[in-house]
Short mmCIF file of C-alpha atoms and ligand atoms in Angstrom, two decimals:
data_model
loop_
_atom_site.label_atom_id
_atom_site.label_comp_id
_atom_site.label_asym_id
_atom_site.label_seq_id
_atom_site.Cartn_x
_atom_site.Cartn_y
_atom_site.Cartn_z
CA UNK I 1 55.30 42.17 142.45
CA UNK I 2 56.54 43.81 138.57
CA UNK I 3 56.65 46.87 137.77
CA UNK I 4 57.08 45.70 134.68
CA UNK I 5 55.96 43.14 132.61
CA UNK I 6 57.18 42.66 129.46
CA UNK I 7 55.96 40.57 126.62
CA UNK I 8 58.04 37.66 126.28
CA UNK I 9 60.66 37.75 123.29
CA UNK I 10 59.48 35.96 120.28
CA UNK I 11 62.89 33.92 120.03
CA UNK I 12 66.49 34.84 121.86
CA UNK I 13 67.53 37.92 119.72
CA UNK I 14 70.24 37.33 117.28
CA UNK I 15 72.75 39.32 118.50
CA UNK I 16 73.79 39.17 122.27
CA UNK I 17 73.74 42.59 124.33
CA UNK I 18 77.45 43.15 124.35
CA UNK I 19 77.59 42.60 120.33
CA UNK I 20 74.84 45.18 119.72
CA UNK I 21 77.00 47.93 122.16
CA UNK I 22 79.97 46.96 120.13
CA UNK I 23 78.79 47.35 117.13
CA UNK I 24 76.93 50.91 117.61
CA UNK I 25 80.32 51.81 119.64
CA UNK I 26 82.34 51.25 116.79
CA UNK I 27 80.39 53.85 114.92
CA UNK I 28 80.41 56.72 116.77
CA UNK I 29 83.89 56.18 118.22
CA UNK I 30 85.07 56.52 114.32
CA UNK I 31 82.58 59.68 114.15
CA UNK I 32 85.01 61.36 117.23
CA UNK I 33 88.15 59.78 115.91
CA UNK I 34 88.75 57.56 119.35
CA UNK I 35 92.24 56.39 119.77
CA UNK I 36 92.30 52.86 120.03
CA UNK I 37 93.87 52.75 123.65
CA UNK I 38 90.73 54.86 124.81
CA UNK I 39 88.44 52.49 122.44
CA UNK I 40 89.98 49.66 124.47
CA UNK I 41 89.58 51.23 127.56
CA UNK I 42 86.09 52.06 127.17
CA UNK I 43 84.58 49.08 125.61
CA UNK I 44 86.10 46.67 128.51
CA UNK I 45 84.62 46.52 131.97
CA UNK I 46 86.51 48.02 135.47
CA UNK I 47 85.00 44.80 137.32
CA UNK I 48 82.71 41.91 136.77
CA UNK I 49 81.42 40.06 140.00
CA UNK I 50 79.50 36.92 139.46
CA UNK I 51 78.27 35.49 142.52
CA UNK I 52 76.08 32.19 143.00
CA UNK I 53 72.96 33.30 145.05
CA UNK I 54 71.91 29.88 147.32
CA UNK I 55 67.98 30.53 147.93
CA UNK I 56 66.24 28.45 150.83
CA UNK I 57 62.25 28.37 149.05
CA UNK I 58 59.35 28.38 150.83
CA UNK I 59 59.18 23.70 150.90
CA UNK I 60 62.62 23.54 152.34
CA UNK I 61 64.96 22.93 149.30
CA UNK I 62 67.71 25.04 148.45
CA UNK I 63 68.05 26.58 144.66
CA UNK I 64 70.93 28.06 143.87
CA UNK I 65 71.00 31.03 140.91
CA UNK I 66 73.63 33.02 139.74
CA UNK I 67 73.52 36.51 139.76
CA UNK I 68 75.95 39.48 138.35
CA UNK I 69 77.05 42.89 139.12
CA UNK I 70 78.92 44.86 136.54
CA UNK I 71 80.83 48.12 136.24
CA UNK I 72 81.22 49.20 133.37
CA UNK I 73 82.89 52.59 133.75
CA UNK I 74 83.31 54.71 137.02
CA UNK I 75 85.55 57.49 135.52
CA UNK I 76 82.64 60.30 135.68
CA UNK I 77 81.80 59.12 139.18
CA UNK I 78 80.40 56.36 141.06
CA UNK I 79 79.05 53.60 139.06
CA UNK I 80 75.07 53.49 138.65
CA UNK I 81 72.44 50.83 137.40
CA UNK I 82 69.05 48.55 137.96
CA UNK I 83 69.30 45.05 138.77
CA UNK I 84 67.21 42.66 136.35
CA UNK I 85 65.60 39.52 137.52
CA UNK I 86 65.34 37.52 134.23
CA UNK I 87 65.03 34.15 133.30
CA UNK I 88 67.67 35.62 130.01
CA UNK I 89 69.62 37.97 132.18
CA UNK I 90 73.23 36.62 131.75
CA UNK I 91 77.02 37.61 131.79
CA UNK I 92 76.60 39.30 127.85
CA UNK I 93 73.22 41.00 128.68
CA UNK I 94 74.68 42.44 131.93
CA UNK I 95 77.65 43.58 130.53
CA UNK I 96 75.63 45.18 127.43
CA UNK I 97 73.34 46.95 129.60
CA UNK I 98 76.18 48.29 131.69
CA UNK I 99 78.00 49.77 129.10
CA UNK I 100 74.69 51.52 128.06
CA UNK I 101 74.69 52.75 131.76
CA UNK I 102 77.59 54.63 131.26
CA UNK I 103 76.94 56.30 127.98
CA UNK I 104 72.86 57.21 129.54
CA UNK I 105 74.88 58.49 132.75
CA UNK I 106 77.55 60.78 130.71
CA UNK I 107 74.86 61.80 127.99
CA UNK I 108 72.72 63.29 130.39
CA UNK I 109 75.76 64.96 132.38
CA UNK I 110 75.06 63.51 135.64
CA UNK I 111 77.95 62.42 137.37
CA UNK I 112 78.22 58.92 137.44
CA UNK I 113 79.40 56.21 135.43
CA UNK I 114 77.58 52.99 134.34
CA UNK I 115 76.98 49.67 136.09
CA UNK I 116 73.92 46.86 135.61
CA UNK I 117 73.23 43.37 137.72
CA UNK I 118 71.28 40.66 137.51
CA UNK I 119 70.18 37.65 138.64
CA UNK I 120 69.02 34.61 136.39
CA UNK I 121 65.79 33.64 137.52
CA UNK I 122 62.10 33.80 136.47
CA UNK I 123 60.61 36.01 139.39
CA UNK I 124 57.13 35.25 138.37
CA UNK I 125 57.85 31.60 139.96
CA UNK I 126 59.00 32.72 142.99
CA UNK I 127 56.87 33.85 146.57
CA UNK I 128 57.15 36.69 148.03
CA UNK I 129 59.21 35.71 150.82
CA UNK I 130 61.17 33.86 148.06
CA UNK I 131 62.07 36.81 146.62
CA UNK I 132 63.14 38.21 149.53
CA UNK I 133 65.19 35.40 150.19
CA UNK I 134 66.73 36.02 147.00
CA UNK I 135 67.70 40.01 147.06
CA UNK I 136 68.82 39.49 150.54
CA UNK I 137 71.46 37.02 149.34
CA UNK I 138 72.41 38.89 146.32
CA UNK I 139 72.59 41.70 147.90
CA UNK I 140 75.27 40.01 150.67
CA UNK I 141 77.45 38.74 148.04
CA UNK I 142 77.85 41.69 146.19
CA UNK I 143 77.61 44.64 148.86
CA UNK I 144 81.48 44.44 148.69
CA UNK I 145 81.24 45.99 145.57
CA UNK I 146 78.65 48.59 146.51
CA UNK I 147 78.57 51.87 148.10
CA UNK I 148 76.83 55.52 147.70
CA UNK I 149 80.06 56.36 146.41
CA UNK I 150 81.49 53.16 145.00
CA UNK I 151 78.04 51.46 143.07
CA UNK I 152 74.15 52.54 143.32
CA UNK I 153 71.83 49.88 142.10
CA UNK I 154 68.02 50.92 141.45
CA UNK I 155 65.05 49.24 139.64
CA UNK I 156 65.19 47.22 136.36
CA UNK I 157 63.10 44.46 134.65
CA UNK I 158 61.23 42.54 137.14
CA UNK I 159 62.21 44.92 140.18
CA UNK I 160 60.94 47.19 142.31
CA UNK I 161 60.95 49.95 144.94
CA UNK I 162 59.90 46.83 147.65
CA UNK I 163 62.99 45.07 146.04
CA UNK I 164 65.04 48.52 146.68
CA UNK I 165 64.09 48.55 150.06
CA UNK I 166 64.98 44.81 150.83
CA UNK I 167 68.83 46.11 149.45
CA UNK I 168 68.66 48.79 151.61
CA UNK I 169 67.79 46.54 154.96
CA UNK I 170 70.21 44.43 154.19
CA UNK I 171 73.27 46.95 153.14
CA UNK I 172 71.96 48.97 156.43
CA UNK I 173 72.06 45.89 158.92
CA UNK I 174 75.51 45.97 158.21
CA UNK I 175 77.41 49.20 157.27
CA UNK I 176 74.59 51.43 159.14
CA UNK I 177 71.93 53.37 158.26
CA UNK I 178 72.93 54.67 154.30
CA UNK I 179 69.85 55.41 152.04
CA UNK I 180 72.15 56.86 148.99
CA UNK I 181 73.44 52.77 148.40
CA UNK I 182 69.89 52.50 146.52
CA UNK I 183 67.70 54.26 144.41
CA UNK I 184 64.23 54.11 143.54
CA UNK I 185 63.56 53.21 147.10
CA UNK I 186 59.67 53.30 148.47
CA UNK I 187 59.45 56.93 149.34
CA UNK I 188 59.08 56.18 152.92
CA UNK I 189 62.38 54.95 153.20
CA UNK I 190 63.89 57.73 151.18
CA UNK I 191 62.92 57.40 147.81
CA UNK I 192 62.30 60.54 145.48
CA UNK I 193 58.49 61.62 144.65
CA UNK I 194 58.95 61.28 141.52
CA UNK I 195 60.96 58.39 140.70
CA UNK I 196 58.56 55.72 139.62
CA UNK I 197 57.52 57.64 136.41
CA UNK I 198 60.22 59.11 135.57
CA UNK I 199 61.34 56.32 132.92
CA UNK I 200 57.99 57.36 131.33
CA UNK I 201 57.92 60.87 131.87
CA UNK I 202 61.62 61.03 130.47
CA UNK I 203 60.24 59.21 127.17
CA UNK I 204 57.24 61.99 126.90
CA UNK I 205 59.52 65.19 127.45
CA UNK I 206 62.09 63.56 124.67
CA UNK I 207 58.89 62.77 122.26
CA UNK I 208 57.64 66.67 122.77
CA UNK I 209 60.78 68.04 122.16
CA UNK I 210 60.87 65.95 118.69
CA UNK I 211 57.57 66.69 117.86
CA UNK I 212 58.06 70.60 117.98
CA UNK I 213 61.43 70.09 115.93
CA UNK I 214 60.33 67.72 113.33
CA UNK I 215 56.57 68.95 112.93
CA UNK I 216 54.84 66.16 114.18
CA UNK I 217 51.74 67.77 116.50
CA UNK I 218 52.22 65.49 119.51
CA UNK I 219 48.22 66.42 120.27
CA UNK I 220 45.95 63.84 118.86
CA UNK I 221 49.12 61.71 117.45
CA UNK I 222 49.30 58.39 117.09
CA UNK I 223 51.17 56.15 119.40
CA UNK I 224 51.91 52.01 119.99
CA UNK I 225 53.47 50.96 123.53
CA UNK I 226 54.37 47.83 123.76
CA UNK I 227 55.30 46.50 127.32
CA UNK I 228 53.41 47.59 129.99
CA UNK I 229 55.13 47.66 133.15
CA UNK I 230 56.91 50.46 135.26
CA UNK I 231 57.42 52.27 131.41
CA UNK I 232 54.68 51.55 129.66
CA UNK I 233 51.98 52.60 131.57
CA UNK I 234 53.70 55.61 133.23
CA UNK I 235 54.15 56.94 129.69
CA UNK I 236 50.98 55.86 128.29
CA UNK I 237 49.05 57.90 131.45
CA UNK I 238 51.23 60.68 130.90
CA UNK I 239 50.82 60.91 127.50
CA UNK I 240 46.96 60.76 127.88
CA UNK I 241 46.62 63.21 130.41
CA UNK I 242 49.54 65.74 129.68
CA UNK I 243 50.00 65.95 125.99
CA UNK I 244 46.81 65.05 124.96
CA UNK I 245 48.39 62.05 122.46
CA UNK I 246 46.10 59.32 121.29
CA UNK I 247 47.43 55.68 122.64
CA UNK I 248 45.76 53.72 120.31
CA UNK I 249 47.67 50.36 121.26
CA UNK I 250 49.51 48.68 124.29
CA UNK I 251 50.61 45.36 125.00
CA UNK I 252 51.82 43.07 128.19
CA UNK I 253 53.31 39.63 127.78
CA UNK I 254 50.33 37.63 127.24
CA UNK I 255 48.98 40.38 123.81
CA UNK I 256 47.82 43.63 123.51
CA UNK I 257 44.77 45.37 122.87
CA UNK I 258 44.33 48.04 120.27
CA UNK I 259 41.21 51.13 119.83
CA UNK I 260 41.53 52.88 116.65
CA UNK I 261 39.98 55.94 118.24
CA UNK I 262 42.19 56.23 121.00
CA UNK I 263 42.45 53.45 124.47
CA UNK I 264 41.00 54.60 127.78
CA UNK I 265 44.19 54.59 129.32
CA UNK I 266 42.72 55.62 132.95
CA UNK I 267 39.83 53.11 132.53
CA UNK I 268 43.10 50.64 130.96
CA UNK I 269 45.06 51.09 133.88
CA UNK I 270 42.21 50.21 136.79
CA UNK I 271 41.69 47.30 135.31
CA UNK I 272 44.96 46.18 134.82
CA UNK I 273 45.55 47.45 138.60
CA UNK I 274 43.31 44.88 139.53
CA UNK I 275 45.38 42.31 137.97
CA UNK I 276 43.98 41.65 134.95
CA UNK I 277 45.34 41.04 131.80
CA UNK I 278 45.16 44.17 129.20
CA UNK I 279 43.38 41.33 126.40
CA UNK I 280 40.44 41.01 128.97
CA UNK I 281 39.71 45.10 128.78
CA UNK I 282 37.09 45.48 126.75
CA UNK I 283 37.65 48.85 125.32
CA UNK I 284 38.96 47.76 122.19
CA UNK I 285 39.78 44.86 120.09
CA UNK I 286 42.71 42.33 121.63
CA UNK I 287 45.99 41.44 119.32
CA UNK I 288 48.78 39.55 119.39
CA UNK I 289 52.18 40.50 120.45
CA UNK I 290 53.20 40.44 116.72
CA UNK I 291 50.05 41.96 115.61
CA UNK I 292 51.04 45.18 117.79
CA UNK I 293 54.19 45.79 115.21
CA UNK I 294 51.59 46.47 112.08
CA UNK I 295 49.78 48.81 113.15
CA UNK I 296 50.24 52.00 111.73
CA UNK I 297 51.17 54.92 113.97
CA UNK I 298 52.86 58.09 114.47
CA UNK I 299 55.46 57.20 117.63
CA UNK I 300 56.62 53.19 117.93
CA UNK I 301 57.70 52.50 121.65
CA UNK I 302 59.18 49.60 122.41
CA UNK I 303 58.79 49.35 126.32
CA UNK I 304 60.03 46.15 127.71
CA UNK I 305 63.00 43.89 126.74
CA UNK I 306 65.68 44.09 124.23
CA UNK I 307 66.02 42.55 120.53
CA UNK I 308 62.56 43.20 119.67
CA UNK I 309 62.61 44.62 116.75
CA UNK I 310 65.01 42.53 113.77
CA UNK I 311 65.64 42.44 110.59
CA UNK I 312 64.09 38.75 110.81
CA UNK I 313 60.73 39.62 112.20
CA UNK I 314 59.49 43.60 111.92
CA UNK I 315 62.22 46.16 110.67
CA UNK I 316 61.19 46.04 107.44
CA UNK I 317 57.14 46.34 108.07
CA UNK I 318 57.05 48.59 111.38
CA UNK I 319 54.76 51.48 109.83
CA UNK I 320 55.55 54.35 112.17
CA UNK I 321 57.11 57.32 111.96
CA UNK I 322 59.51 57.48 115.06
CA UNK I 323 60.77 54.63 117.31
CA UNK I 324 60.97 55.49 120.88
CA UNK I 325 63.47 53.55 122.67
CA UNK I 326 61.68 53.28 126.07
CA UNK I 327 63.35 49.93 126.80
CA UNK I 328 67.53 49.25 126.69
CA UNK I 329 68.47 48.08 123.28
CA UNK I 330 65.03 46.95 121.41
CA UNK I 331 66.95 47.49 118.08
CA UNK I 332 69.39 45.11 116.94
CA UNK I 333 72.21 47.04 114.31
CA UNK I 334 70.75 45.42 111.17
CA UNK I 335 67.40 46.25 111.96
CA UNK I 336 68.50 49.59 112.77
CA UNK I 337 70.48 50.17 109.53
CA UNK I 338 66.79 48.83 108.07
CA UNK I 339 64.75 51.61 109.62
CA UNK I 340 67.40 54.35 108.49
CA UNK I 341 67.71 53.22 105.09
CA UNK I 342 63.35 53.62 105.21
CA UNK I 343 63.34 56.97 106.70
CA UNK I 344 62.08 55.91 110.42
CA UNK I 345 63.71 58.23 112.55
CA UNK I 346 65.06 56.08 116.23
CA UNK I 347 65.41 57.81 119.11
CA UNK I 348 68.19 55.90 120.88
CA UNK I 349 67.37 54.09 124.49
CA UNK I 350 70.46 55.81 126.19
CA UNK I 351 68.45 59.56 125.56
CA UNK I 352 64.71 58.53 125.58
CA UNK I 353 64.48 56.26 128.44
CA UNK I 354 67.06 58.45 130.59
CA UNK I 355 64.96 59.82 133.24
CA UNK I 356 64.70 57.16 135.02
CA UNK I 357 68.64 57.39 136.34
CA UNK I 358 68.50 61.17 136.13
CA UNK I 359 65.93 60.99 138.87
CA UNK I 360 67.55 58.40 140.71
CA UNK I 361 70.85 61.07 140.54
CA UNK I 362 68.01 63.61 142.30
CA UNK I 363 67.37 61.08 144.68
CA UNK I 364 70.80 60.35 145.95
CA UNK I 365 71.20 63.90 146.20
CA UNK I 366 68.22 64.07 148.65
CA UNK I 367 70.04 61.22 150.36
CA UNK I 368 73.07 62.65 150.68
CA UNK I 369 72.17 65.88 151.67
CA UNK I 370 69.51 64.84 154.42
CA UNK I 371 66.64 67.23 152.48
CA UNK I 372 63.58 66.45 149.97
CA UNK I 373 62.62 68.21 147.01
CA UNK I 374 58.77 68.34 145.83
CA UNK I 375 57.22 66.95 142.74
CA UNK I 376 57.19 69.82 140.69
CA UNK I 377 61.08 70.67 141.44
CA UNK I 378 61.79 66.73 140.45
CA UNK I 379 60.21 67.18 137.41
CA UNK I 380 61.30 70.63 136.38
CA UNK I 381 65.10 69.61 136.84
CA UNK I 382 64.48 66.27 134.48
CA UNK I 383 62.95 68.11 131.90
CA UNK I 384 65.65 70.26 131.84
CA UNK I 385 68.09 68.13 132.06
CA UNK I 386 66.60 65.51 129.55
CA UNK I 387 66.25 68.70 127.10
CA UNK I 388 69.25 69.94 127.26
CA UNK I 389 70.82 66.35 126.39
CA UNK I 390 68.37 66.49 123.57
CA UNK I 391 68.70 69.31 121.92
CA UNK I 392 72.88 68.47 121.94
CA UNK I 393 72.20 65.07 120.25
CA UNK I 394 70.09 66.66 117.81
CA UNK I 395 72.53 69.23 116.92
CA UNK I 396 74.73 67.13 116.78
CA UNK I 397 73.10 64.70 114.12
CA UNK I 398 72.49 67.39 112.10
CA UNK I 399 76.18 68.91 111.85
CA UNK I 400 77.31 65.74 111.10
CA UNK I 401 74.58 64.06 109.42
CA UNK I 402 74.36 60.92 111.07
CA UNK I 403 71.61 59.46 113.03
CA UNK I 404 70.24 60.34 116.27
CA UNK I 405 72.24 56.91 118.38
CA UNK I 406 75.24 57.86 116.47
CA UNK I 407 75.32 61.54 117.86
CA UNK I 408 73.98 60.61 121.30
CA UNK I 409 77.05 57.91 121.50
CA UNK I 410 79.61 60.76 120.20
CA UNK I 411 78.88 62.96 122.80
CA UNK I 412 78.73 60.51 125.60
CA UNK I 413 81.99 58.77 124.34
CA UNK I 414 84.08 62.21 124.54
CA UNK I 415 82.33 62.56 127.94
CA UNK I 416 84.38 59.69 129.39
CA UNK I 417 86.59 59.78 127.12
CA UNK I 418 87.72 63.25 128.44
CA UNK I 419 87.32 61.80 131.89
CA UNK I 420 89.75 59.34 131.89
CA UNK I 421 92.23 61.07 129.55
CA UNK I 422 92.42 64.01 132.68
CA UNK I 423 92.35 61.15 135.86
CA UNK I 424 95.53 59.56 133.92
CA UNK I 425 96.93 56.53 134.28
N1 LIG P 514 67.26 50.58 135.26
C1 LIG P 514 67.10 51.93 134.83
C2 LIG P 514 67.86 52.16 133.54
O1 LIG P 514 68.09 51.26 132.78
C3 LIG P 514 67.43 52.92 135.94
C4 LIG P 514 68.84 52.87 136.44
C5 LIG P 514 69.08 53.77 137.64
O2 LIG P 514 68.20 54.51 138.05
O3 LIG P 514 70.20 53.69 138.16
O4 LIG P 514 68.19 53.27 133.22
#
């Protein structure tokens, strides 16, 4: 049932979620001279809800997991964020990846603040109905939190649109029909054409906008994906078929497979449709997972799950010229200070892997106002939107010197910052 499967983490990174937002916080809240009240208030969660999640399965026994709904910040409007299903989805992950939420959602200028959830538990080991089970339960115990105007959850690791329309069904049975509680819903029940690639399509408008500023022809480049789920391959298509980049390497949790010449990523993609793994295809050479982080390339995009790239394993050997942060957090600090200090350019997770909630704002818009956009007008408002919070980070950066995650946080920190300062206390 994933959309996206991520290759598993070589060990538990070294730095837990909410460290790694604190730490790249503290930087750009000295950058726009944050009082420390404000620093206070925005670093610390409006409300945590842990819930434990009882689960009938499918022999008769009852396992009970505990799942988590954060907001982080609900200042710029309602709260808004996917819901992980992760054997390593816990309180400091959740609250990491909420905060994040709020600094995508205020970067990009939609109006909503920042929330995550999750639920600790290895999807892959559950049945279908299982699963079910499982949202449906989750979805009880923390619907008192939720609302189109209160908290929007959407997709995340190890979720889905199905997954989205369970939430929906079981929000609905109760409060009445209401569509805008959930995004990335199946488009029958709602969702936006559109929303599945988004994540993806976000990443390639973000890497074509760099490669026209910094000289890099996107057109026959070199690029390395790993993770191929609901990112992964919608980029890896998209930059096949629309910019005419060369994907030369991908990988999935079980390895990767690499083509020097360039992977046939529609060829790539039946196969893997039919569920097999991406080291079976034979159109190029399979790696490992850590093989995939020395190969030389133009664009580096991690895809999957966070603390993949450390000082410990691959900071100071990744031979690329720009990360892509296509997954939350991939970079720990050090590792990050690692790659400046060599001259790799990072484009931060908050601005390249932002289209995902942008088109889940178009989508509760739809909902909202009872009336669906087309294709083209879904992705003609992202790329403008995703631009225009591009080109201000990169400005940004520039005028101050400092790197691309530093500028992206400065302007999303005053966002909120302003926010609160004018809703008062
Ligand atoms: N889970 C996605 C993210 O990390 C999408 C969130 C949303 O659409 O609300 O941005």
């Amino acid at each position: 049932m994933t959309t996206t499967d991520q290759p598993a983490r070589p060990s538990r990174a070294p730095m837990s979620g909410r460290a790694i937002v604190q730490s790249q916080f503290d930087r750009a809240a000295d950058l726009i001279n944050l009082e420390a009240y404000m620093r206070k208030i925005l670093m610390s969660p409006f409300r945590e809800v842990q819930v434990e999640v009882p689960v009938r399965m499918d022999d008769g026994r009852i396992e009970v997991f505990t799942g988590y709904r954060i907001q982080h910040n609900g200042a710029r409007g309602p709260c808004k964020g996917g819901i992980r299903y992760h054997p390593e989805a816990d309180h400091d992950e959740v609250l990491g990846l909420a905060a994040i939420m709020t600094w995508k959602t205020a970067l990009m200028d939609i109006p909503f603040g920042g929330a995550k959830g999750g639920v600790t538990v290895n999807p892959k080991k559950l049945s279908k109905l299982e699963l079910e089970r499982l949202t449906r339960r989750f979805t009880q115990r923390i619907a008192i939190v939720l609302g189109p105007y209160r908290d929007i959850p959407a997709p995340d690791v190890n979720t889905n649109a199905q997954v989205m329309a369970w939430i929906l069904d079981e929000y609905s049975s109760r409060q009445g029909y209401t569509p805008a509680v959930v995004t990335g819903k199946p488009v029958a029940l709602g969702g936006s054409l559109g929303r599945e690639e988004a994540t993806g399509r976000g990443v390639m408008y973000v890497i074509q906008e760099y490669a026209r500023d910094f000289g890099i022809p996107l057109k026959g480049s070199r690029v390395v994906i790993q993770g191929f789920g609901n990112v992964g391959s919608h980029l890896a298509r998209l930059l096949d078929s629309e910019a005419g980049a060369k994907v030369i390497a991908v990988s999935a949790v079980e390895g990767g497979i690499y083509n020097d010449k360039g992977l046939d990523i529609p060829g790539l993609l039946a196969h893997v449709a039919q569920g097999k793994p991406v080291t079976e295809w034979t159109g190029g050479k399979s790696i490992t997972n850590d093989e995939l982080w020395t190969i030389p390339c133009d664009w580096l995009v991690p895809a999957a799950l966070g603390g993949v790239i450390t000082k410990e394993s691959n900071a100071r050997t990744i031979d690329c010229k720009v990360v892509v942060e296509g997954a939350n957090e991939p970079t720990t600090p050090t590792a990050d200070r690692i790659l400046e200090e060599r001259g790799i350019a990072v484009i931060p997770d908050f601005l390249a892997n932002a289209g995902g909630v942008t088109v889940s704002y178009y989508e509760w818009a739809q909902n909202l106002q009872q009336y669906r956009w087309t294709h083209e007008q879904v992705n003609r408002e992202l790329k403008a939107t995703i631009t225009k919070a591009y080109l201000s980070v990169r400005d940004l950066a520039k005028q101050k010197a400092v790197t691309f995650r530093t500028a992206a946080y400065g302007i999303a920190l005053q966002r909120v910052a302003d926010a609160e300062r004018l809703r008062g206390n």
